[in-house]
């Protein structure tokens, strides 16, 4: 039975031919769950189709396991389907058959996979393949399940994230989570289930209030979704919060989708007029997108009954990008018109461009989909080099970067105090042009200062900025030297006289020295935030301190993080 999406394609589409070919090639094979093997090929192709990757990629997805698993060779594929599809299938076959370097760290493995992927579509089809394998993981024996799941969380989910395919990345993590941490997963599911109904009811209270307010201000609202929190990301967050579920804000999380960027900011204003924002929780990823291209406004407010609600505001286009990442841009290619172009600006200089932005830019400069796809075959990562520290950490730099760029990337002090560099064991000048796979060791000298001359050859904005800063600081080097790590606590409270005194008393009672304390009050004077820095405490002592602080009248929440001075 040919599925509807295939049937709807034009008669002459290469997908039909690939469908028949793959079905025939795999006809005698079954998967471990007893399904015909071809069902896997079809599922992978459907994802690729849904991501709008084009018919060539859909055909390659259908054929992706033919060379690996059947008696047909790459030559056969090339004869029947031509060089482009053959080259995609070849990339996928190679990717399946490589043995990953043993005991390499996960970042190395990700790079390794990328290095096999000259055409980005290979990587995306591979992700579709992995998605379906994870969806059907039940059929595998337990040891293989665990290995597959770990690989997925450590390598494939981050790769998807890097391509801006956040939905896929989250789906992969959530599929892998129960196999890696079965007990934690069961616990979390139970906990969340318990207050699921309550949260649903609460969301249903909040949504109409926002809807009404937005309409009153003539904001073009498309829809409001209540967003299910993903299990794995929640679990990661819980680890940071001592497994205290009550401290996770975005259990009630809403996504407001509006028409234009202007509407986004207007909607934010409206939301902040109805409910008070939680200090320091607002993030403008529209003005400053995440490196993977993600855009949205995020805010957290005290909603009805003073409960915490996280709200994301975005346009439909941003929403689709969030789900599909770079694949979304193929889709837009067809529907975009010139007045939408404004959404693609904001790129400052080539060095600061993220990979995602580079892709977008390339896409804009090509007239049609075919040229864009063509451009992806050129090595996508050609503007980057990957060099190593003596400990084999991979550092990613723009082409033309020098040891000074490398030094600043490691740490500002190493940059400032850099006097020389060994590249692959040999002394090189500081303006030496680094190459992929170089191993770099920086030679430093205490209290050295950067030279103005370095500005002539450094390639990264980071190095440039820090050199200038160090030069401006001149002799009065205010930069504190490292004195060990510290803990920074952030205590949010409803302001009242004497609150600060009670906080300092709590630290005093527990014999904890405060090395820094600052208190901020928001514009309305109702909420304030106290920031306190202290030395590192044992987990036990942290727990006690948190309990003690929460007992103080007015404390709303306490967060902490480890900070380097
Ligand atoms: Mn496969």
Coordinates of C-alpha atoms and ligand atoms in Angstrom, one line a residue:
X1 CA 0.0 0.0 0.0
X2 CA 1.7 3.2 -1.2
X3 CA 1.1 6.0 1.4
X4 CA -0.8 9.0 0.4
X5 CA 2.1 11.4 0.6
X6 CA 3.9 9.4 -2.0
X7 CA 0.9 8.9 -4.2
X8 CA 0.3 12.7 -4.3
X9 CA 3.7 13.4 -5.9
X10 CA 3.7 13.9 -9.6
X11 CA 3.9 10.7 -11.8
X12 CA 7.4 11.6 -13.0
X13 CA 8.9 12.2 -9.6
X14 CA 12.0 10.3 -8.8
X15 CA 10.5 9.3 -5.5
X16 CA 8.2 6.8 -7.1
X17 CA 11.1 5.1 -8.8
X18 CA 13.1 5.0 -5.5
X19 CA 10.1 3.7 -3.7
X20 CA 9.7 0.7 -6.0
X21 CA 13.5 0.1 -6.1
X22 CA 13.9 0.1 -2.3
X23 CA 10.8 -2.0 -1.7
X24 CA 12.0 -4.6 -4.1
X25 CA 15.6 -4.5 -2.8
X26 CA 14.6 -5.1 0.8
X27 CA 11.7 -7.5 0.1
X28 CA 13.2 -10.4 1.9
X29 CA 14.3 -8.6 5.0
X30 CA 12.5 -8.1 8.3
X31 CA 13.4 -5.8 11.1
X32 CA 13.8 -7.2 14.6
X33 CA 10.3 -6.2 15.5
X34 CA 9.0 -8.4 12.7
X35 CA 8.0 -5.5 10.4
X36 CA 9.2 -5.6 6.8
X37 CA 12.5 -3.8 6.5
X38 CA 11.1 -1.4 4.0
X39 CA 8.8 0.2 6.6
X40 CA 12.0 1.7 8.1
X41 CA 13.1 3.2 4.8
X42 CA 9.6 4.6 4.3
X43 CA 9.5 6.2 7.8
X44 CA 12.9 7.9 7.2
X45 CA 11.8 9.2 3.9
X46 CA 8.6 10.6 5.4
X47 CA 10.5 12.6 7.9
X48 CA 12.8 14.0 5.1
X49 CA 9.6 14.8 3.1
X50 CA 8.0 16.6 6.1
X51 CA 11.2 18.6 6.5
X52 CA 10.9 19.8 2.9
X53 CA 14.3 18.7 2.0
X54 CA 13.4 18.1 -1.7
X55 CA 12.6 15.0 -3.8
X56 CA 16.2 14.1 -4.4
X57 CA 16.8 13.8 -0.6
X58 CA 13.5 11.9 -0.2
X59 CA 14.6 9.4 -2.8
X60 CA 18.0 9.0 -1.2
X61 CA 16.3 8.4 2.2
X62 CA 14.3 5.6 0.6
X63 CA 17.5 4.1 -0.7
X64 CA 19.7 4.8 2.3
X65 CA 20.1 1.2 3.5
X66 CA 20.1 -0.5 0.1
X67 CA 23.9 -0.7 -0.4
X68 CA 24.5 -1.6 3.2
X69 CA 21.9 -4.3 3.5
X70 CA 21.0 -5.8 0.1
X71 CA 22.8 -7.3 -2.8
X72 CA 22.6 -4.0 -4.8
X73 CA 25.8 -1.9 -5.1
X74 CA 26.4 1.8 -5.3
X75 CA 27.0 1.3 -9.0
X76 CA 23.5 0.0 -9.4
X77 CA 22.1 3.1 -7.6
X78 CA 24.2 5.4 -9.8
X79 CA 23.1 3.7 -13.0
X80 CA 19.4 3.9 -12.0
X81 CA 19.3 7.2 -10.2
X82 CA 22.3 9.3 -11.3
X83 CA 25.3 10.7 -9.5
X84 CA 23.6 13.0 -7.0
X85 CA 21.4 10.4 -5.3
X86 CA 24.3 7.9 -5.5
X87 CA 26.5 10.4 -3.7
X88 CA 23.9 10.9 -1.0
X89 CA 23.5 7.2 -0.5
X90 CA 27.2 6.7 -0.5
X91 CA 27.6 9.3 2.3
X92 CA 24.9 7.6 4.3
X93 CA 26.5 4.1 3.8
X94 CA 29.9 5.4 4.9
X95 CA 28.4 7.1 8.0
X96 CA 26.8 3.7 9.0
X97 CA 29.9 1.7 8.4
X98 CA 32.5 3.9 10.1
X99 CA 33.6 2.7 13.5
X100 CA 33.7 5.6 15.8
X101 CA 37.1 6.4 17.3
X102 CA 37.3 4.6 20.7
X103 CA 37.4 6.8 23.8
X104 CA 37.2 10.0 21.9
X105 CA 35.1 12.6 23.6
X106 CA 31.6 13.3 22.3
X107 CA 32.5 16.6 20.7
X108 CA 35.2 14.8 18.7
X109 CA 32.7 12.3 17.6
X110 CA 30.3 15.0 16.4
X111 CA 33.1 16.6 14.4
X112 CA 34.0 13.2 13.1
X113 CA 30.5 12.7 11.8
X114 CA 30.5 16.1 10.3
X115 CA 33.8 15.5 8.5
X116 CA 32.1 12.6 6.8
X117 CA 29.3 14.7 5.6
X118 CA 30.3 16.9 2.7
X119 CA 26.6 17.4 1.8
X120 CA 24.5 18.6 4.7
X121 CA 21.5 16.6 3.5
X122 CA 23.4 13.4 4.4
X123 CA 23.5 14.5 7.9
X124 CA 19.9 15.4 8.0
X125 CA 18.8 12.1 6.5
X126 CA 21.0 10.4 9.0
X127 CA 19.1 12.2 11.8
X128 CA 15.8 11.0 10.3
X129 CA 17.3 7.4 10.3
X130 CA 18.3 7.8 13.9
X131 CA 14.9 9.2 14.9
X132 CA 13.1 6.1 13.5
X133 CA 15.7 3.7 15.1
X134 CA 15.0 5.4 18.4
X135 CA 11.2 5.1 17.9
X136 CA 11.6 1.4 17.3
X137 CA 14.3 0.8 19.9
X138 CA 12.2 -1.5 22.0
X139 CA 12.9 -4.4 19.6
X140 CA 16.7 -4.4 20.3
X141 CA 18.4 -6.3 23.1
X142 CA 19.0 -4.2 26.2
X143 CA 22.8 -3.6 25.9
X144 CA 22.3 -2.3 22.4
X145 CA 19.4 -0.2 23.5
X146 CA 21.6 1.5 26.0
X147 CA 24.4 2.1 23.6
X148 CA 22.1 3.5 20.9
X149 CA 20.4 5.7 23.4
X150 CA 23.7 7.1 24.7
X151 CA 25.0 7.8 21.3
X152 CA 21.7 9.6 20.5
X153 CA 21.9 11.9 23.5
X154 CA 25.6 12.6 23.2
X155 CA 26.0 12.9 19.5
X156 CA 22.9 13.1 17.4
X157 CA 20.6 15.2 19.6
X158 CA 23.4 17.9 19.8
X159 CA 24.0 17.7 16.1
X160 CA 20.3 18.3 15.4
X161 CA 20.3 21.2 17.9
X162 CA 23.3 22.7 16.1
X163 CA 21.4 22.6 12.9
X164 CA 18.6 24.5 14.6
X165 CA 16.3 21.5 14.5
X166 CA 15.3 21.9 18.1
X167 CA 12.1 19.8 18.0
X168 CA 14.0 16.9 16.5
X169 CA 16.8 17.4 19.1
X170 CA 14.3 17.3 21.9
X171 CA 12.4 14.3 20.4
X172 CA 15.7 12.3 20.2
X173 CA 16.5 13.1 23.8
X174 CA 13.1 12.2 25.1
X175 CA 13.2 8.9 23.2
X176 CA 16.6 8.1 24.6
X177 CA 16.0 9.2 28.2
X178 CA 14.0 6.1 29.5
X179 CA 16.7 3.8 28.2
X180 CA 19.6 5.6 29.9
X181 CA 17.9 6.6 33.2
X182 CA 15.0 4.3 33.6
X183 CA 14.4 5.0 37.3
X184 CA 14.7 8.7 37.0
X185 CA 12.4 8.7 34.0
X186 CA 9.7 6.7 35.9
X187 CA 10.0 9.0 38.9
X188 CA 9.7 12.2 36.8
X189 CA 6.8 10.8 34.9
X190 CA 5.0 10.0 38.1
X191 CA 5.7 13.5 39.6
X192 CA 4.6 15.3 36.5
X193 CA 1.6 13.2 36.0
X194 CA 0.5 14.1 39.5
X195 CA 0.1 17.8 38.9
X196 CA -0.6 17.6 35.2
X197 CA -4.3 18.2 35.6
X198 CA -3.7 21.1 37.9
X199 CA -1.4 22.7 35.4
X200 CA -3.8 22.1 32.6
X201 CA -6.5 23.9 34.5
X202 CA -4.3 26.7 35.4
X203 CA -3.2 27.2 31.7
X204 CA -6.8 27.3 30.7
X205 CA -7.3 30.2 33.2
X206 CA -4.3 32.1 31.8
X207 CA -4.8 31.8 28.1
X208 CA -8.1 33.7 27.8
X209 CA -6.7 36.6 29.8
X210 CA -3.8 36.9 27.4
X211 CA -6.0 36.5 24.3
X212 CA -8.4 39.2 25.4
X213 CA -5.6 41.6 26.3
X214 CA -3.8 41.1 23.0
X215 CA -7.0 41.6 21.0
X216 CA -7.7 44.8 22.9
X217 CA -4.4 46.2 21.7
X218 CA -5.0 45.1 18.1
X219 CA -2.1 42.6 18.2
X220 CA -2.3 40.0 15.4
X221 CA -2.5 36.9 17.5
X222 CA -2.3 33.6 15.7
X223 CA -2.5 31.2 18.5
X224 CA -1.5 30.4 22.1
X225 CA -0.2 26.9 22.8
X226 CA 0.4 25.5 26.2
X227 CA 3.7 23.8 25.8
X228 CA 4.5 20.4 27.2
X229 CA 7.8 20.4 29.1
X230 CA 10.2 17.9 27.7
X231 CA 11.2 15.2 30.1
X232 CA 14.9 15.1 29.4
X233 CA 15.4 18.8 29.5
X234 CA 13.4 18.9 32.6
X235 CA 15.6 16.2 34.1
X236 CA 18.7 18.1 33.3
X237 CA 17.3 21.2 34.9
X238 CA 16.2 19.3 38.0
X239 CA 19.8 18.2 38.5
X240 CA 20.8 21.8 38.7
X241 CA 18.0 22.5 41.2
X242 CA 18.6 19.6 43.6
X243 CA 15.7 17.6 42.1
X244 CA 13.3 20.1 43.6
X245 CA 10.4 20.2 41.1
X246 CA 8.8 23.2 42.8
X247 CA 11.6 25.3 41.7
X248 CA 11.2 24.8 38.0
X249 CA 9.5 27.8 36.5
X250 CA 8.3 26.6 33.2
X251 CA 6.1 23.8 34.2
X252 CA 3.4 26.2 33.2
X253 CA 4.7 27.3 29.9
X254 CA 2.9 29.1 27.1
X255 CA 3.8 29.9 23.6
X256 CA 2.3 32.9 22.0
X257 CA 2.4 33.0 18.3
X258 CA 1.8 36.3 16.6
X259 CA 2.1 37.7 13.1
X260 CA 5.0 40.1 13.0
X261 CA 8.1 41.0 15.0
X262 CA 6.4 44.2 16.0
X263 CA 3.6 42.1 17.4
X264 CA 6.1 40.1 19.4
X265 CA 7.3 43.1 21.3
X266 CA 3.9 44.6 21.6
X267 CA 2.6 41.3 23.1
X268 CA 5.5 41.3 25.5
X269 CA 4.5 44.8 26.7
X270 CA 0.9 43.6 27.2
X271 CA 1.9 40.6 29.2
X272 CA 4.1 42.6 31.5
X273 CA 1.3 45.1 32.0
X274 CA -1.0 42.3 33.3
X275 CA 1.5 40.4 35.4
X276 CA 4.7 41.4 37.0
X277 CA 7.8 39.9 35.4
X278 CA 10.2 37.9 37.5
X279 CA 13.4 39.9 37.5
X280 CA 16.2 38.9 35.2
X281 CA 14.2 36.2 33.4
X282 CA 13.5 38.2 30.2
X283 CA 15.5 37.1 27.2
X284 CA 15.4 38.7 23.8
X285 CA 16.5 36.1 21.4
X286 CA 15.1 38.1 18.5
X287 CA 17.6 40.9 18.9
X288 CA 20.3 38.3 19.8
X289 CA 19.5 34.9 18.3
X290 CA 21.1 31.9 19.9
X291 CA 24.2 30.6 17.9
X292 CA 22.0 27.9 16.3
X293 CA 19.7 30.6 15.0
X294 CA 16.9 30.3 17.5
X295 CA 14.7 33.4 17.9
X296 CA 11.9 34.2 20.3
X297 CA 11.2 36.4 23.3
X298 CA 11.2 34.7 26.6
X299 CA 9.8 36.0 29.8
X300 CA 8.6 34.7 33.1
X301 CA 5.8 36.4 35.1
X302 CA 3.9 36.0 38.3
X303 CA 0.6 34.9 36.9
X304 CA -2.8 34.6 38.6
X305 CA -2.5 33.4 42.2
X306 CA 1.2 34.5 42.1
X307 CA 2.2 31.3 40.2
X308 CA 5.1 31.4 37.9
X309 CA 4.4 31.2 34.2
X310 CA 7.0 31.1 31.5
X311 CA 5.9 32.7 28.2
X312 CA 7.6 32.5 24.8
X313 CA 6.6 34.9 22.1
X314 CA 7.4 34.4 18.5
X315 CA 6.2 34.7 14.9
X316 CA 5.0 31.7 12.9
X317 CA 8.2 31.8 10.9
X318 CA 10.4 31.7 14.0
X319 CA 8.1 28.9 15.3
X320 CA 8.7 26.8 12.1
X321 CA 12.4 27.5 12.3
X322 CA 12.5 26.3 15.8
X323 CA 11.0 23.0 14.8
X324 CA 12.8 22.5 11.5
X325 CA 16.0 24.4 11.8
X326 CA 17.8 24.8 8.5
X327 CA 15.3 22.6 6.8
X328 CA 12.7 25.4 7.3
X329 CA 14.7 27.5 4.9
X330 CA 14.0 25.2 2.1
X331 CA 10.4 25.6 2.8
X332 CA 10.5 29.4 2.9
X333 CA 12.4 29.5 -0.3
X334 CA 9.2 28.8 -2.1
X335 CA 6.8 31.1 -0.2
X336 CA 9.0 34.0 0.6
X337 CA 8.6 37.4 -1.0
X338 CA 10.7 40.5 -0.8
X339 CA 9.0 42.2 2.1
X340 CA 9.9 39.4 4.4
X341 CA 13.6 39.9 3.6
X342 CA 13.9 42.3 6.6
X343 CA 13.7 39.3 8.9
X344 CA 17.0 38.0 7.6
X345 CA 19.2 41.0 8.3
X346 CA 21.2 41.8 11.4
X347 CA 24.4 40.1 10.4
X348 CA 27.3 42.3 11.4
X349 CA 30.5 40.8 10.1
X350 CA 31.6 37.5 8.7
X351 CA 33.4 36.4 11.8
X352 CA 30.5 36.9 14.0
X353 CA 28.1 35.0 11.8
X354 CA 26.9 31.8 13.2
X355 CA 26.8 28.7 10.9
X356 CA 23.1 29.1 10.7
X357 CA 23.4 32.7 9.7
X358 CA 25.9 31.8 7.0
X359 CA 23.5 29.3 5.7
X360 CA 20.7 31.8 5.6
X361 CA 22.9 34.3 3.9
X362 CA 23.9 31.8 1.2
X363 CA 20.3 30.9 0.7
X364 CA 19.4 34.5 0.2
X365 CA 22.0 35.0 -2.5
X366 CA 20.7 32.1 -4.5
X367 CA 17.8 32.5 -6.9
X368 CA 16.3 29.1 -6.5
X369 CA 16.2 26.0 -4.5
X370 CA 18.4 24.0 -6.8
X371 CA 21.3 26.5 -6.5
X372 CA 21.0 26.5 -2.8
X373 CA 21.1 22.8 -2.5
X374 CA 24.0 22.9 -4.9
X375 CA 25.8 25.2 -2.5
X376 CA 25.4 22.8 0.4
X377 CA 27.5 20.3 -1.4
X378 CA 30.5 22.7 -1.0
X379 CA 31.9 21.9 2.3
X380 CA 29.5 23.6 4.7
X381 CA 32.3 23.9 7.3
X382 CA 34.9 25.3 5.0
X383 CA 35.2 28.6 6.9
X384 CA 36.0 26.9 10.1
X385 CA 39.1 25.2 11.3
X386 CA 39.3 22.7 14.2
X387 CA 42.4 22.7 16.2
X388 CA 43.4 20.8 19.4
X389 CA 44.7 21.7 22.8
X390 CA 47.5 19.5 24.2
X391 CA 44.7 17.7 26.1
X392 CA 42.9 17.0 22.8
X393 CA 40.0 19.4 23.3
X394 CA 38.8 20.6 20.0
X395 CA 38.6 24.3 19.5
X396 CA 36.6 25.7 16.6
X397 CA 38.0 28.9 15.0
X398 CA 37.5 30.8 11.8
X399 CA 39.9 30.1 9.0
X400 CA 43.0 32.3 9.3
X401 CA 42.9 32.3 13.1
X402 CA 46.3 32.6 14.9
X403 CA 47.7 31.2 18.2
X404 CA 46.6 34.5 19.8
X405 CA 42.9 33.8 18.8
X406 CA 43.4 30.3 20.2
X407 CA 44.8 31.6 23.5
X408 CA 42.0 34.1 24.1
X409 CA 39.4 31.4 23.3
X410 CA 40.9 29.3 26.1
X411 CA 41.0 32.0 28.7
X412 CA 41.4 35.8 28.7
X413 CA 44.4 35.5 31.1
X414 CA 46.1 33.0 28.8
X415 CA 45.6 35.5 25.9
X416 CA 46.9 38.4 27.9
X417 CA 50.0 36.6 29.1
X418 CA 50.7 34.8 25.9
X419 CA 54.4 35.1 24.8
X420 CA 54.8 32.3 22.3
X421 CA 53.2 29.2 20.8
X422 CA 54.1 25.7 19.9
X423 CA 52.2 24.3 17.0
X424 CA 52.6 20.5 16.7
X425 CA 55.6 20.7 19.1
X426 CA 57.4 23.4 17.1
X427 CA 57.7 27.1 18.0
X428 CA 55.8 29.3 15.6
X429 CA 55.2 33.0 15.5
X430 CA 52.1 34.4 17.1
X431 CA 50.6 35.4 13.7
X432 CA 51.0 31.9 12.3
X433 CA 48.0 30.8 10.4
X434 CA 46.5 27.7 12.2
X435 CA 45.3 24.7 10.2
X436 CA 42.8 22.0 11.1
X437 CA 44.2 19.3 13.3
X438 CA 47.1 21.5 14.6
X439 CA 47.9 20.9 18.2
X440 CA 48.6 24.2 20.0
X441 CA 50.3 24.8 23.2
X442 CA 50.5 28.4 24.4
X443 CA 53.5 29.7 26.3
X444 CA 52.7 32.3 28.9
X445 CA 54.6 34.6 31.2
X446 CA 53.1 36.0 34.4
X447 CA 51.9 39.6 34.2
X448 CA 52.7 40.1 30.6
X449 CA 50.4 42.4 28.6
X450 CA 49.2 42.0 25.1
X451 CA 50.9 43.9 22.3
X452 CA 49.0 46.4 20.2
X453 CA 50.5 44.8 17.2
X454 CA 48.3 41.7 17.7
X455 CA 45.3 43.7 16.5
X456 CA 46.8 43.6 13.1
X457 CA 46.4 39.8 12.7
X458 CA 43.9 38.4 15.1
X459 CA 40.7 37.0 13.4
X460 CA 38.2 36.6 16.2
X461 CA 36.1 39.4 17.6
X462 CA 36.7 37.9 21.1
X463 CA 40.5 38.3 20.9
X464 CA 40.2 41.8 19.4
X465 CA 37.9 42.9 22.2
X466 CA 40.0 41.4 25.0
X467 CA 43.2 42.8 23.6
X468 CA 41.7 46.3 23.5
X469 CA 40.4 45.9 27.0
X470 CA 43.7 44.8 28.4
X471 CA 45.5 47.7 26.6
X472 CA 43.0 50.2 27.9
X473 CA 43.3 48.9 31.4
X474 CA 47.0 49.9 31.0
X475 CA 49.0 49.5 34.2
X476 CA 46.1 49.5 36.6
X477 CA 45.2 45.9 35.9
X478 CA 42.0 45.7 37.8
X479 CA 41.4 42.1 36.7
X480 CA 41.3 40.0 39.8
X481 CA 43.5 36.9 39.8
X482 CA 41.9 33.6 40.2
X483 CA 41.1 33.0 43.8
X484 CA 39.2 29.8 43.4
X485 CA 35.6 29.2 42.5
X486 CA 32.7 30.8 44.3
X487 CA 29.0 30.2 44.6
X488 CA 26.6 32.9 43.6
X489 CA 23.2 32.8 45.2
X490 CA 20.2 34.7 43.9
X491 CA 17.4 35.3 46.3
X492 CA 14.2 36.7 44.9
X493 CA 11.9 38.1 47.5
X494 CA 8.9 40.5 48.0
X495 CA 10.6 43.5 49.5
X496 CA 10.0 44.4 53.1
X497 CA 12.0 46.4 55.7
X498 CA 14.5 44.2 57.5
X499 CA 14.6 41.5 54.8
X500 CA 18.3 42.0 54.0
X501 CA 19.2 41.9 57.7
X502 CA 17.4 38.5 58.1
X503 CA 19.3 37.2 55.0
X504 CA 22.7 38.2 56.4
X505 CA 21.8 36.8 59.8
X506 CA 21.0 33.4 58.2
X507 CA 24.4 33.3 56.6
X508 CA 26.0 34.3 59.9
X509 CA 24.2 31.6 61.9
X510 CA 25.6 29.0 59.5
X511 CA 29.1 30.5 59.8
X512 CA 29.2 31.3 56.1
X513 CA 31.3 34.3 55.0
X514 CA 29.8 36.6 52.5
X515 CA 32.3 37.9 50.0
X516 CA 29.9 40.0 48.0
X517 CA 26.3 41.2 48.6
X518 CA 24.1 43.3 46.4
X519 CA 20.4 44.0 46.5
X520 CA 18.3 45.2 43.5
X521 CA 14.7 46.3 43.6
X522 CA 12.5 46.3 40.5
X523 CA 10.8 49.5 39.3
X524 CA 7.6 48.9 41.2
X525 CA 9.5 48.4 44.4
X526 CA 7.6 45.2 45.2
X527 CA 10.1 42.5 44.3
X528 CA 13.8 42.6 45.0
X529 CA 16.7 40.4 44.3
X530 CA 19.6 39.8 46.6
X531 CA 22.8 38.5 45.1
X532 CA 25.3 36.9 47.5
X533 CA 28.6 35.4 46.8
X534 CA 30.2 32.9 49.1
X535 CA 32.8 30.1 49.0
X536 CA 31.9 26.7 47.7
X537 CA 29.8 24.7 50.2
X538 CA 29.2 20.9 50.5
X539 CA 25.9 19.7 49.0
X540 CA 24.6 19.0 52.5
X541 CA 25.4 22.6 53.6
X542 CA 23.8 24.0 50.5
X543 CA 20.6 22.1 51.3
X544 CA 20.5 23.4 54.8
X545 CA 21.2 26.9 53.6
X546 CA 18.4 26.7 51.0
X547 CA 15.9 25.5 53.6
X548 CA 17.0 28.3 56.0
X549 CA 16.7 31.0 53.4
X550 CA 13.3 29.8 52.3
X551 CA 12.0 30.1 55.8
X552 CA 12.6 33.8 55.8
X553 CA 9.3 35.7 55.4
X554 CA 9.2 37.2 51.9
X555 CA 11.6 34.7 50.1
X556 CA 10.1 33.7 46.8
X557 CA 12.8 31.6 45.3
X558 CA 16.5 30.9 45.7
X559 CA 18.8 30.0 42.9
X560 CA 22.5 29.3 42.9
X561 CA 25.3 28.7 40.5
X562 CA 29.0 28.1 40.6
X563 CA 30.9 31.1 39.3
X564 CA 34.5 31.8 38.5
X565 CA 35.5 35.2 39.8
Ligands
LIG1 MN1 18.6 3.0 8.4

